[in-house]
Coordinates of C-alpha atoms and ligand atoms in Angstrom, one line a residue:
Chain A
M1 CA -50.1 -27.6 -26.7
E2 CA -46.5 -28.8 -26.7
Q3 CA -45.4 -25.2 -27.0
L4 CA -47.2 -24.6 -23.7
I5 CA -45.7 -27.5 -21.8
D6 CA -42.2 -26.5 -23.0
A7 CA -42.9 -23.0 -21.8
L8 CA -43.6 -24.3 -18.3
A9 CA -40.0 -25.2 -17.9
Y10 CA -38.9 -21.6 -17.9
P11 CA -38.7 -20.0 -14.4
P12 CA -40.3 -16.7 -15.7
I13 CA -43.3 -18.6 -17.0
Q14 CA -43.5 -20.6 -13.7
R15 CA -43.5 -17.3 -11.9
A16 CA -46.2 -15.9 -14.2
V17 CA -48.4 -19.0 -13.5
L18 CA -48.0 -18.6 -9.8
A19 CA -48.8 -14.9 -10.1
C20 CA -52.0 -15.8 -12.0
V21 CA -53.1 -18.1 -9.3
L22 CA -52.4 -15.6 -6.5
C23 CA -53.8 -12.6 -8.4
G24 CA -56.9 -14.6 -9.5
A25 CA -57.5 -16.0 -6.0
G26 CA -57.0 -12.7 -4.1
C27 CA -59.0 -10.4 -6.4
S28 CA -61.8 -12.9 -6.8
L29 CA -62.2 -13.5 -3.1
L30 CA -62.4 -9.8 -2.6
S31 CA -65.0 -9.6 -5.4
V32 CA -67.4 -11.6 -3.2
F33 CA -67.4 -8.8 -0.8
V34 CA -67.6 -6.1 -3.5
V35 CA -70.5 -7.8 -5.1
L36 CA -72.5 -8.8 -2.0
M37 CA -72.0 -5.5 -0.3
K38 CA -72.8 -3.7 -3.5
M39 CA -69.7 -1.5 -3.5
P40 CA -68.3 -1.8 -7.0
L41 CA -66.6 1.5 -6.7
I42 CA -64.4 0.3 -3.9
G43 CA -62.2 -1.5 -6.4
V44 CA -61.9 1.6 -8.6
S45 CA -61.0 3.8 -5.7
M46 CA -58.4 1.4 -4.3
S47 CA -56.8 0.8 -7.6
H48 CA -56.5 4.5 -8.3
A49 CA -55.1 5.0 -4.8
A50 CA -52.5 2.3 -5.5
F51 CA -51.8 3.9 -8.9
A52 CA -51.6 7.5 -7.6
G53 CA -49.4 6.2 -4.8
A54 CA -47.1 4.4 -7.2
V55 CA -46.8 7.5 -9.4
L56 CA -46.0 9.7 -6.4
G57 CA -43.5 7.1 -5.3
M58 CA -41.7 7.4 -8.7
L59 CA -41.7 11.2 -8.3
I60 CA -40.0 11.2 -4.9
H61 CA -37.9 8.0 -5.6
V62 CA -39.6 5.7 -3.2
N63 CA -40.5 2.1 -4.1
P64 CA -43.7 2.5 -6.0
F65 CA -45.2 -0.6 -4.5
L66 CA -44.6 0.7 -1.0
S67 CA -46.0 4.1 -1.7
G68 CA -49.0 2.5 -3.5
L69 CA -49.7 0.3 -0.5
I70 CA -49.4 3.3 1.9
L71 CA -51.9 5.3 -0.1
C72 CA -54.3 2.4 -0.3
L73 CA -54.2 1.8 3.4
L74 CA -54.8 5.5 3.9
T75 CA -57.7 5.4 1.6
A76 CA -59.1 2.4 3.6
G77 CA -58.6 4.4 6.8
I78 CA -60.5 7.4 5.4
L79 CA -63.2 5.3 3.8
G80 CA -64.1 3.3 6.9
P81 CA -65.2 6.1 9.3
L82 CA -66.6 8.2 6.4
S83 CA -68.9 5.4 5.3
D84 CA -70.1 4.9 8.8
R85 CA -71.6 8.4 8.7
T86 CA -75.3 8.3 8.0
D87 CA -75.3 11.7 6.2
I88 CA -73.3 10.5 3.2
A89 CA -74.0 7.4 1.1
P90 CA -70.9 5.1 0.9
E91 CA -71.1 5.1 -2.9
N92 CA -70.8 8.9 -3.0
V93 CA -67.8 8.8 -0.6
L94 CA -66.2 6.4 -3.0
G95 CA -67.0 8.5 -6.0
I96 CA -65.4 11.5 -4.5
L97 CA -62.3 9.7 -3.4
F98 CA -62.0 8.0 -6.7
S99 CA -62.0 11.2 -8.7
F100 CA -59.7 12.9 -6.2
L101 CA -57.2 10.1 -6.5
M102 CA -57.5 10.1 -10.3
G103 CA -56.6 13.8 -10.2
V104 CA -53.6 13.1 -8.1
A105 CA -52.4 10.3 -10.4
F106 CA -52.7 12.4 -13.5
L107 CA -51.0 15.3 -11.9
G108 CA -48.1 13.1 -11.0
M109 CA -48.1 11.7 -14.6
G110 CA -47.9 15.2 -15.9
I111 CA -44.9 16.0 -13.7
L112 CA -43.1 12.7 -14.4
T113 CA -41.1 13.1 -17.6
H114 CA -38.5 10.3 -18.1
T115 CA -40.3 7.5 -16.3
K116 CA -43.7 8.0 -17.9
A117 CA -43.5 4.7 -19.7
E118 CA -42.9 2.9 -16.4
A119 CA -45.9 4.6 -14.9
L120 CA -48.0 3.6 -17.9
N121 CA -47.1 0.0 -17.3
L122 CA -48.9 0.2 -14.0
I123 CA -52.1 0.9 -15.9
W124 CA -51.9 -2.2 -18.0
G125 CA -49.8 -4.4 -15.8
S126 CA -48.0 -7.6 -16.9
L127 CA -48.1 -11.1 -15.6
L128 CA -44.9 -12.0 -17.3
S129 CA -42.4 -9.7 -15.6
L130 CA -42.8 -10.3 -11.9
S131 CA -39.8 -10.4 -9.6
G132 CA -39.3 -13.0 -6.8
P133 CA -39.8 -10.6 -3.9
H134 CA -42.9 -9.2 -5.5
L135 CA -44.3 -12.7 -5.7
A136 CA -43.6 -13.3 -2.1
V137 CA -45.5 -10.2 -1.1
L138 CA -48.4 -11.2 -3.3
A139 CA -48.4 -14.7 -1.7
A140 CA -48.3 -13.3 1.8
V141 CA -51.2 -10.9 1.2
T142 CA -53.3 -13.6 -0.5
V143 CA -52.7 -16.0 2.4
L144 CA -53.7 -13.3 4.8
L145 CA -57.0 -12.8 3.0
V146 CA -57.8 -16.5 2.9
A147 CA -57.0 -16.8 6.6
F148 CA -59.3 -13.9 7.4
I149 CA -62.2 -15.5 5.5
L150 CA -61.7 -19.0 7.1
L151 CA -61.3 -17.7 10.6
F152 CA -64.2 -15.2 10.6
F153 CA -66.5 -16.9 8.2
K154 CA -69.6 -16.8 10.4
E155 CA -69.0 -13.1 11.3
I156 CA -68.4 -12.4 7.6
R157 CA -71.7 -14.1 6.7
S158 CA -73.6 -12.0 9.2
V159 CA -72.0 -8.7 8.2
L160 CA -72.5 -9.5 4.4
F161 CA -76.2 -10.3 5.2
N162 CA -76.9 -7.0 6.9
R163 CA -74.3 -4.8 8.6
R164 CA -76.7 -3.1 10.8
L165 CA -78.4 -6.2 12.0
A166 CA -75.0 -7.7 12.6
A167 CA -74.0 -4.8 14.8
A168 CA -77.3 -4.9 16.6
S169 CA -76.8 -8.5 17.6
G170 CA -73.3 -8.0 19.1
V171 CA -71.2 -8.9 16.1
P172 CA -68.0 -6.7 16.0
E173 CA -69.2 -5.5 12.6
R174 CA -66.8 -2.5 12.4
P175 CA -63.6 -4.4 13.0
I176 CA -64.6 -6.9 10.3
Y177 CA -65.5 -4.2 7.8
Y178 CA -62.3 -2.3 8.5
A179 CA -60.2 -5.4 8.2
L180 CA -61.8 -6.0 4.9
L181 CA -61.0 -2.5 3.6
F182 CA -57.4 -2.8 4.6
L183 CA -57.1 -6.2 3.0
T184 CA -58.6 -4.8 -0.2
G185 CA -56.0 -2.1 -0.1
A186 CA -53.2 -4.6 0.3
I187 CA -54.4 -6.9 -2.4
V188 CA -55.1 -4.2 -4.9
S189 CA -51.8 -2.5 -4.4
S190 CA -49.8 -5.7 -4.7
N191 CA -51.7 -6.6 -7.9
L192 CA -51.1 -3.3 -9.6
T193 CA -48.1 -4.7 -11.5
T194 CA -49.9 -8.0 -12.4
V195 CA -53.2 -6.9 -14.1
G196 CA -52.7 -3.2 -13.8
G197 CA -54.6 -0.4 -12.1
L198 CA -57.3 -0.1 -14.8
L199 CA -58.2 -3.7 -15.4
I200 CA -58.0 -4.9 -11.8
F201 CA -61.5 -3.4 -11.4
A202 CA -62.9 -6.2 -13.7
L203 CA -61.3 -8.9 -11.5
L204 CA -62.8 -7.3 -8.4
V205 CA -66.4 -7.6 -9.8
Q206 CA -66.7 -10.3 -12.4
P207 CA -65.8 -13.5 -10.4
G208 CA -68.3 -12.5 -7.7
A209 CA -70.9 -11.7 -10.3
T210 CA -70.2 -15.1 -11.8
A211 CA -70.8 -16.9 -8.5
L212 CA -73.9 -14.8 -8.0
Q213 CA -75.4 -16.6 -11.0
L214 CA -74.6 -20.0 -9.8
T215 CA -75.2 -20.6 -6.0
Y216 CA -77.1 -19.8 -2.9
N217 CA -74.5 -21.2 -0.7
L218 CA -71.9 -18.7 0.6
K219 CA -69.1 -21.2 1.0
H220 CA -69.6 -22.3 -2.6
F221 CA -69.9 -18.7 -3.5
F222 CA -66.3 -18.0 -2.3
I223 CA -65.0 -21.2 -4.0
I224 CA -66.7 -20.6 -7.4
S225 CA -65.6 -17.0 -7.3
A226 CA -61.9 -18.0 -6.6
F227 CA -61.9 -20.7 -9.3
S228 CA -63.4 -18.4 -11.9
G229 CA -60.9 -15.7 -11.1
I230 CA -57.9 -18.1 -11.3
A231 CA -59.3 -19.6 -14.5
A232 CA -59.6 -16.1 -16.0
C233 CA -56.1 -15.3 -15.1
L234 CA -54.6 -18.5 -16.5
L235 CA -56.7 -18.4 -19.7
G236 CA -55.6 -14.8 -20.1
L237 CA -52.0 -15.7 -19.6
V238 CA -52.1 -18.6 -22.1
A239 CA -53.9 -16.4 -24.7
S240 CA -51.4 -13.6 -24.3
Y241 CA -48.5 -16.0 -24.5
L242 CA -49.8 -17.8 -27.6
L243 CA -51.3 -14.9 -29.5
D244 CA -48.9 -12.3 -28.2
L245 CA -51.6 -10.1 -26.6
P246 CA -51.3 -7.7 -23.6
S247 CA -51.9 -10.1 -20.7
G248 CA -54.1 -7.7 -18.6
A249 CA -56.5 -7.3 -21.4
A250 CA -56.6 -11.0 -22.2
V251 CA -57.3 -11.7 -18.5
V252 CA -60.3 -9.3 -18.4
L253 CA -61.7 -10.6 -21.6
A254 CA -61.5 -14.2 -20.2
A255 CA -63.2 -13.1 -17.0
T256 CA -66.0 -11.5 -19.1
A257 CA -66.4 -14.7 -21.1
I258 CA -66.7 -16.8 -17.9
F259 CA -69.3 -14.4 -16.5
A260 CA -71.3 -14.5 -19.8
A261 CA -71.3 -18.3 -19.7
A262 CA -72.4 -18.4 -16.1
Y263 CA -75.1 -15.9 -16.9
V264 CA -76.4 -17.9 -19.8
F265 CA -76.4 -21.2 -17.9
S266 CA -77.5 -19.7 -14.5
P267 CA -79.8 -22.2 -12.8
K268 CA -80.8 -19.5 -10.4
R269 CA -82.2 -17.3 -13.1
R270 CA -84.1 -20.1 -14.6
K271 CA -85.6 -21.1 -11.2
A272 CA -86.5 -17.6 -10.3
G273 CA -88.0 -17.0 -13.7
P274 CA -91.8 -17.7 -13.4
K275 CA -93.4 -16.3 -10.3
K276 CA -94.6 -19.1 -8.1
G277 CA -97.9 -18.7 -6.3
K278 CA -98.0 -19.5 -2.6
P279 CA -101.2 -20.4 -0.7
V280 CA -101.6 -18.4 2.6
S281 CA -101.8 -20.9 5.4
Chain B
M1 CA -94.0 -7.8 38.0
K2 CA -96.3 -6.5 35.3
R3 CA -97.0 -2.9 35.1
T4 CA -100.6 -1.9 35.1
G5 CA -102.3 1.4 35.2
A6 CA -101.1 4.7 33.8
S7 CA -97.7 6.3 34.2
G8 CA -97.0 7.2 37.8
S9 CA -97.8 3.8 39.3
A10 CA -95.0 1.7 40.8
V11 CA -92.4 0.4 38.3
H12 CA -90.4 -2.6 39.4
D13 CA -87.0 -3.6 38.1
P14 CA -86.6 -1.2 35.3
V15 CA -84.5 -2.5 32.4
M16 CA -84.8 0.7 30.4
E17 CA -85.0 4.3 31.5
L18 CA -85.2 7.2 29.2
E19 CA -85.1 10.7 30.5
G20 CA -85.5 13.8 28.4
I21 CA -84.3 12.0 25.2
T22 CA -84.0 14.5 22.4
V23 CA -82.9 13.8 18.8
R24 CA -82.0 16.9 16.9
K25 CA -81.5 17.1 13.1
S26 CA -81.0 20.2 11.0
R27 CA -84.7 20.1 10.1
G28 CA -85.8 20.0 13.6
L29 CA -86.5 17.6 16.5
L30 CA -87.2 14.0 15.7
L31 CA -87.6 13.2 19.4
D32 CA -88.5 15.9 21.8
D33 CA -87.9 15.3 25.5
V34 CA -89.1 11.7 25.6
S35 CA -89.1 10.0 29.0
L36 CA -90.0 6.4 29.5
R37 CA -89.4 3.7 32.1
V38 CA -89.9 0.1 31.1
S39 CA -89.6 -2.8 33.6
R40 CA -88.6 -6.4 33.1
N41 CA -91.1 -8.5 31.1
E42 CA -93.3 -5.6 30.1
F43 CA -94.9 -5.6 26.7
V44 CA -95.1 -2.0 25.5
G45 CA -96.6 -0.7 22.3
I46 CA -95.2 2.4 20.7
I47 CA -98.0 3.8 18.6
G48 CA -98.1 6.8 16.3
P49 CA -98.7 8.1 12.8
N50 CA -96.0 8.0 10.0
G51 CA -93.1 10.2 10.9
A52 CA -93.9 10.4 14.6
G53 CA -90.4 9.3 15.5
K54 CA -91.1 5.6 16.4
T55 CA -88.2 4.2 14.4
T56 CA -86.0 7.0 15.7
L57 CA -86.9 6.0 19.3
L58 CA -85.9 2.3 18.7
N59 CA -82.7 3.5 17.0
V60 CA -81.8 5.5 20.1
I61 CA -82.3 2.4 22.3
A62 CA -80.4 0.1 19.9
G63 CA -77.5 2.5 19.6
F64 CA -77.9 3.7 16.0
E65 CA -78.7 7.3 16.7
R66 CA -77.0 10.2 18.5
F67 CA -79.2 11.7 21.2
E68 CA -79.3 14.2 24.1
G69 CA -80.7 13.2 27.5
A70 CA -80.1 10.2 29.7
L71 CA -80.6 6.6 28.6
R72 CA -80.1 3.9 31.2
L73 CA -80.2 0.2 30.1
F74 CA -80.1 -2.5 32.7
G75 CA -79.2 0.2 35.2
R76 CA -76.2 1.5 33.2
R77 CA -75.9 4.9 31.7
E78 CA -75.4 4.5 27.9
S79 CA -74.4 6.8 25.0
R80 CA -74.6 5.9 21.3
K81 CA -71.6 3.7 21.5
R82 CA -72.3 0.3 23.1
T83 CA -70.3 -2.4 24.6
R84 CA -70.8 -5.8 23.0
E85 CA -72.5 -7.0 26.3
T86 CA -75.2 -4.4 26.1
Q87 CA -75.6 -4.9 22.3
L88 CA -76.1 -8.6 22.9
R89 CA -78.9 -8.0 25.4
I90 CA -80.9 -6.0 22.9
G91 CA -82.6 -7.7 20.0
Y92 CA -83.8 -5.7 16.9
V93 CA -86.4 -6.7 14.4
P94 CA -86.2 -4.0 11.7
Q95 CA -89.0 -2.6 9.5
L96 CA -88.9 -4.7 6.3
F97 CA -85.4 -4.6 4.9
P98 CA -84.6 -5.1 1.2
I99 CA -82.6 -8.1 0.2
D100 CA -81.3 -9.1 -3.3
P101 CA -83.3 -12.3 -4.4
A102 CA -80.0 -13.8 -5.5
F103 CA -78.2 -13.2 -2.2
P104 CA -76.5 -16.5 -1.1
I105 CA -78.2 -17.1 2.3
L106 CA -80.8 -19.7 3.2
A107 CA -83.6 -18.9 5.6
A108 CA -82.2 -21.1 8.4
E109 CA -78.7 -19.6 7.9
A110 CA -80.2 -16.1 8.2
V111 CA -81.9 -17.2 11.5
M112 CA -78.6 -18.5 12.7
T113 CA -76.8 -15.2 12.2
G114 CA -78.7 -14.2 15.3
A115 CA -76.4 -16.4 17.4
V116 CA -73.1 -15.2 15.9
G117 CA -72.5 -12.3 18.3
R118 CA -73.5 -14.4 21.3
L119 CA -71.1 -17.2 20.4
G120 CA -68.1 -14.8 19.8
F121 CA -65.0 -15.3 17.7
F122 CA -63.7 -18.7 16.8
R123 CA -66.7 -20.7 18.0
R124 CA -68.7 -22.4 15.4
S125 CA -72.4 -22.4 15.6
G126 CA -72.8 -26.1 16.1
E127 CA -75.6 -28.6 16.3
A128 CA -77.1 -27.0 19.5
E129 CA -77.7 -23.6 17.7
R130 CA -79.0 -25.3 14.6
E131 CA -81.5 -27.2 16.8
K132 CA -82.6 -24.0 18.6
A133 CA -83.1 -22.3 15.2
M134 CA -85.1 -25.2 13.9
R135 CA -87.3 -25.3 17.0
L136 CA -88.0 -21.6 16.6
M137 CA -88.8 -22.1 12.9
E138 CA -91.1 -25.0 13.7
M139 CA -92.9 -22.9 16.3
M140 CA -93.4 -20.3 13.6
R141 CA -94.6 -22.9 11.2
M142 CA -91.9 -22.2 8.7
A143 CA -89.6 -25.2 9.2
H144 CA -90.3 -26.3 5.6
L145 CA -88.8 -23.0 4.4
A146 CA -85.5 -23.6 6.3
D147 CA -83.6 -24.4 3.1
S148 CA -85.2 -21.8 0.9
P149 CA -83.1 -18.8 -0.2
L150 CA -84.0 -15.9 2.0
G151 CA -84.4 -13.5 -1.0
Q152 CA -87.2 -15.7 -2.4
L153 CA -89.4 -15.7 0.7
S154 CA -92.5 -13.6 0.8
G155 CA -92.6 -10.5 3.0
G156 CA -94.4 -12.3 5.8
E157 CA -92.0 -15.2 5.7
R158 CA -89.1 -12.9 5.8
Q159 CA -90.6 -11.1 8.7
K160 CA -90.8 -14.3 10.7
V161 CA -87.2 -15.1 9.8
S162 CA -86.2 -11.7 11.2
L163 CA -88.2 -12.4 14.4
A164 CA -86.7 -15.9 14.8
R165 CA -83.2 -14.4 14.2
A166 CA -83.7 -11.8 17.0
I167 CA -85.0 -14.5 19.4
L168 CA -82.1 -16.8 18.8
Q169 CA -79.8 -14.0 20.0
E170 CA -81.5 -14.5 23.4
P171 CA -81.7 -10.8 24.3
D172 CA -83.4 -9.4 27.4
I173 CA -85.1 -6.6 25.4
L174 CA -86.6 -7.2 22.0
L175 CA -87.3 -4.1 19.8
M176 CA -89.7 -4.7 17.0
D177 CA -90.3 -2.1 14.3
E178 CA -93.7 -2.7 12.7
P179 CA -93.3 -6.5 12.5
T180 CA -96.7 -6.8 10.9
A181 CA -96.4 -4.1 8.3
N182 CA -96.9 -5.2 4.7
L183 CA -98.5 -8.5 5.8
D184 CA -101.9 -9.6 4.7
I185 CA -104.5 -9.9 7.4
A186 CA -104.2 -13.7 8.0
V187 CA -100.4 -13.5 8.3
Q188 CA -100.7 -10.5 10.5
R189 CA -102.9 -12.4 12.9
E190 CA -100.5 -15.3 12.8
V191 CA -97.4 -13.2 13.5
L192 CA -99.3 -11.4 16.4
I193 CA -100.3 -14.7 18.0
L194 CA -96.7 -15.8 17.6
I195 CA -95.4 -12.6 19.3
N196 CA -97.9 -13.3 22.2
E197 CA -96.6 -16.8 22.5
L198 CA -93.0 -15.7 22.5
H199 CA -93.6 -13.1 25.2
R200 CA -95.2 -15.8 27.3
R201 CA -92.4 -18.2 26.8
E202 CA -89.2 -16.2 26.5
N203 CA -89.2 -13.9 29.6
M204 CA -88.2 -10.9 27.5
T205 CA -89.2 -7.3 27.6
F206 CA -90.9 -6.3 24.3
L207 CA -91.1 -3.0 22.6
F208 CA -93.5 -3.1 19.7
V209 CA -93.7 -0.2 17.3
T210 CA -96.8 0.1 15.1
H211 CA -99.0 2.7 13.5
D212 CA -101.8 0.2 13.2
F213 CA -103.8 0.3 16.4
T214 CA -106.4 -2.1 15.0
M215 CA -103.8 -4.9 15.1
L216 CA -102.3 -5.1 18.6
P217 CA -101.1 -8.3 20.2
A218 CA -103.2 -9.4 23.2
A219 CA -100.2 -9.5 25.5
M220 CA -99.5 -5.8 25.0
R221 CA -100.8 -4.1 28.1
R222 CA -99.2 -0.7 27.9
A223 CA -99.3 1.8 25.1
V224 CA -97.1 4.8 24.5
L225 CA -98.5 7.2 22.0
L226 CA -96.0 9.2 20.1
D227 CA -96.8 12.3 18.0
R228 CA -94.3 14.5 16.3
G229 CA -91.5 13.3 18.6
R230 CA -93.4 13.7 21.8
V231 CA -95.1 11.2 24.2
V232 CA -98.7 12.3 24.3
F233 CA -100.0 9.3 26.2
D234 CA -98.5 6.6 28.4
G235 CA -100.7 4.1 30.0
D236 CA -103.2 1.2 29.7
V237 CA -103.9 0.1 26.1
S238 CA -107.6 0.4 26.8
G239 CA -107.1 4.0 27.9
A240 CA -105.1 4.7 24.7
L241 CA -107.8 3.3 22.5
S242 CA -110.4 5.9 22.7
S243 CA -112.0 7.7 19.8
E244 CA -110.8 11.0 21.1
T245 CA -107.2 10.1 21.7
L246 CA -106.8 8.4 18.3
S247 CA -108.6 11.0 16.3
G248 CA -106.2 13.6 17.8
L249 CA -103.2 11.4 17.2
F250 CA -103.9 10.6 13.6
R251 CA -105.7 14.0 12.9
Y252 CA -108.6 12.1 11.4
P253 CA -112.0 11.3 12.8
I254 CA -111.8 7.8 14.1
E255 CA -114.6 6.0 15.9
L256 CA -114.1 3.1 18.2
F257 CA -116.8 0.9 19.6
E258 CA -116.9 -2.4 21.4
R259 CA -119.1 -5.4 20.8
N260 CA -118.9 -8.7 22.5
G261 CA -115.6 -7.7 24.0
R262 CA -114.0 -7.0 20.6
R263 CA -113.0 -3.5 19.5
Y264 CA -114.2 -2.2 16.1
V265 CA -112.9 0.8 14.3
S266 CA -114.8 3.0 11.9
Y267 CA -113.5 5.8 9.8
D268 CA -114.6 7.3 6.6
Ligands
ATP1 N1 -81.7 11.2 9.1 C1 -82.7 12.0 9.2 N2 -82.6 13.3 9.0 C2 -83.6 14.2 9.1 N3 -84.9 13.7 9.3 C3 -85.1 12.4 9.5 C4 -84.0 11.5 9.4 N4 -84.6 10.3 9.6 C5 -85.9 10.4 9.8 N5 -86.2 11.7 9.7 C6 -87.5 12.3 9.9 O1 -87.9 12.1 11.2 C7 -89.2 11.9 11.4 C8 -89.4 10.6 12.2 O2 -88.9 9.5 11.5 P1 -89.2 8.0 12.0 O3 -88.6 7.1 11.0 O4 -88.7 7.9 13.4 O5 -90.7 7.9 11.9 P2 -91.7 6.7 12.2 O6 -92.6 7.1 13.4 O7 -90.9 5.4 12.4 O8 -92.6 6.6 10.9 P3 -93.1 5.4 10.0 O9 -94.4 5.0 10.7 O10 -93.4 6.0 8.7 O11 -92.1 4.3 10.0 C9 -89.8 11.8 10.0 O12 -90.5 13.0 9.8 C10 -88.6 11.7 9.1 O13 -88.8 12.4 7.9
MG2 MG1 -90.7 3.7 11.2

């Protein structure tokens, strides 16, 4: 315990804690959308876009974060109109994009020779080596997402409930959906260096899945999700610091543990268990 | 203002005009040259067998389907893309939609999503909307379900939520896609009586899609029979409900007879 409190005096550790909170909050708020819109592949596609973009950036000597962000936003721009088409299921669109981007990323990895290790870091990420400017970007993007949720909560609820019904009743469903895709791109690409391109997927699903076990209230849903995401990141950080584990892996294992606990103690599952009979009035 | 008689009689104040509406897919025509005029306050039934194109027709009107031909809503020529104003004036009650039992929304909240578009950005749905929603739910005798998770309601209860949601939008035209499908006979009756009552009170134009001609709301005066994407009959409900027409439409021998002013159906 003392060891932990001492550690908090060091600026790099302070930065890591802040990164945890921002990464946990951002990813877990997004996970609400991922889980309720049933689009788990969106996280995979975006993280691979960010990863492929970063690798390409290293190849052509552009800031990898910037090139990752650009490719993410491009992916969002393609995904939106494509998933509005009725002749292809969104999940298939995502699957195709995902494998394409993975191909691009590995192609880039193959060409990269001397900075391969740096690229590999982007797969695992690290909470302990973030720069100040990077933190600022992370904070800005997270604040943007929180503002979006607060300002458009009733529109978001109606779109999450049913996109088509929302559109039919005059809710600007498409702008809301597109904004969400772009925010996903921004959050994922700015978290590539924190939890890494491979493990971020877990943070984009598990907090939302945890909340799904615990509440029927959408406001609480966002809050529970955010807290479980932040908790997973902090727990992971502490474990990685104390036991000298890779931080990304520790974070994901912590998130899984939190989800398992929520699942076991879920009041919703217990209530929904026995079928209740209802008299027809 | 109500339309009576068969097609060709005077139509007042049309809110919806379809001319030669055709929907083409690679497999063929889903709608084939459909023309229809509906005036304010009318209650029109769209009746036809499975796959006749009823849902497709509603989707054309609601803006969910590409089409050829001319569609005029409230006097304005429309394509698939709609302005928010037009979208707001058209309510849609879908054929039963699936919902995850764990989805975080309560019945009353689901009803209130109907008001979101009307309110617009940055305006909270306050006490007034909540009261309207509660009144509607009371009228539908489901006020006690207001705080139940939507995913745990029965099919009939969910259908009523869907109906209340569309009414709260306060549209001028209400499109209903088989609102009584999957309901048991008592709940079907209840929902039909409710729909009658709503039509009387709300001053809306109703389009009611069904394949079940034995369960029609009393307020429905006009029937449009749809078969393989074509309008095969447009006129009085009583004219549509003949053994001959129905047997042809459903390709099955159907006998209809009346006794004490009630219609009975018999089929093997
Ligand atoms: N996207 C599509 N592409 C091709 N064919 C389609 C498509 N959607 C529907 N169809 C076909 O169009 C026909 C009409 O469909 P529609 O859903 O309008 O029928 P319906 O009258 O509503 O039937 P039901 O009573 O079963 O709801 C059906 O034969 C259906 O198979
Ligand atoms: Mg249908």
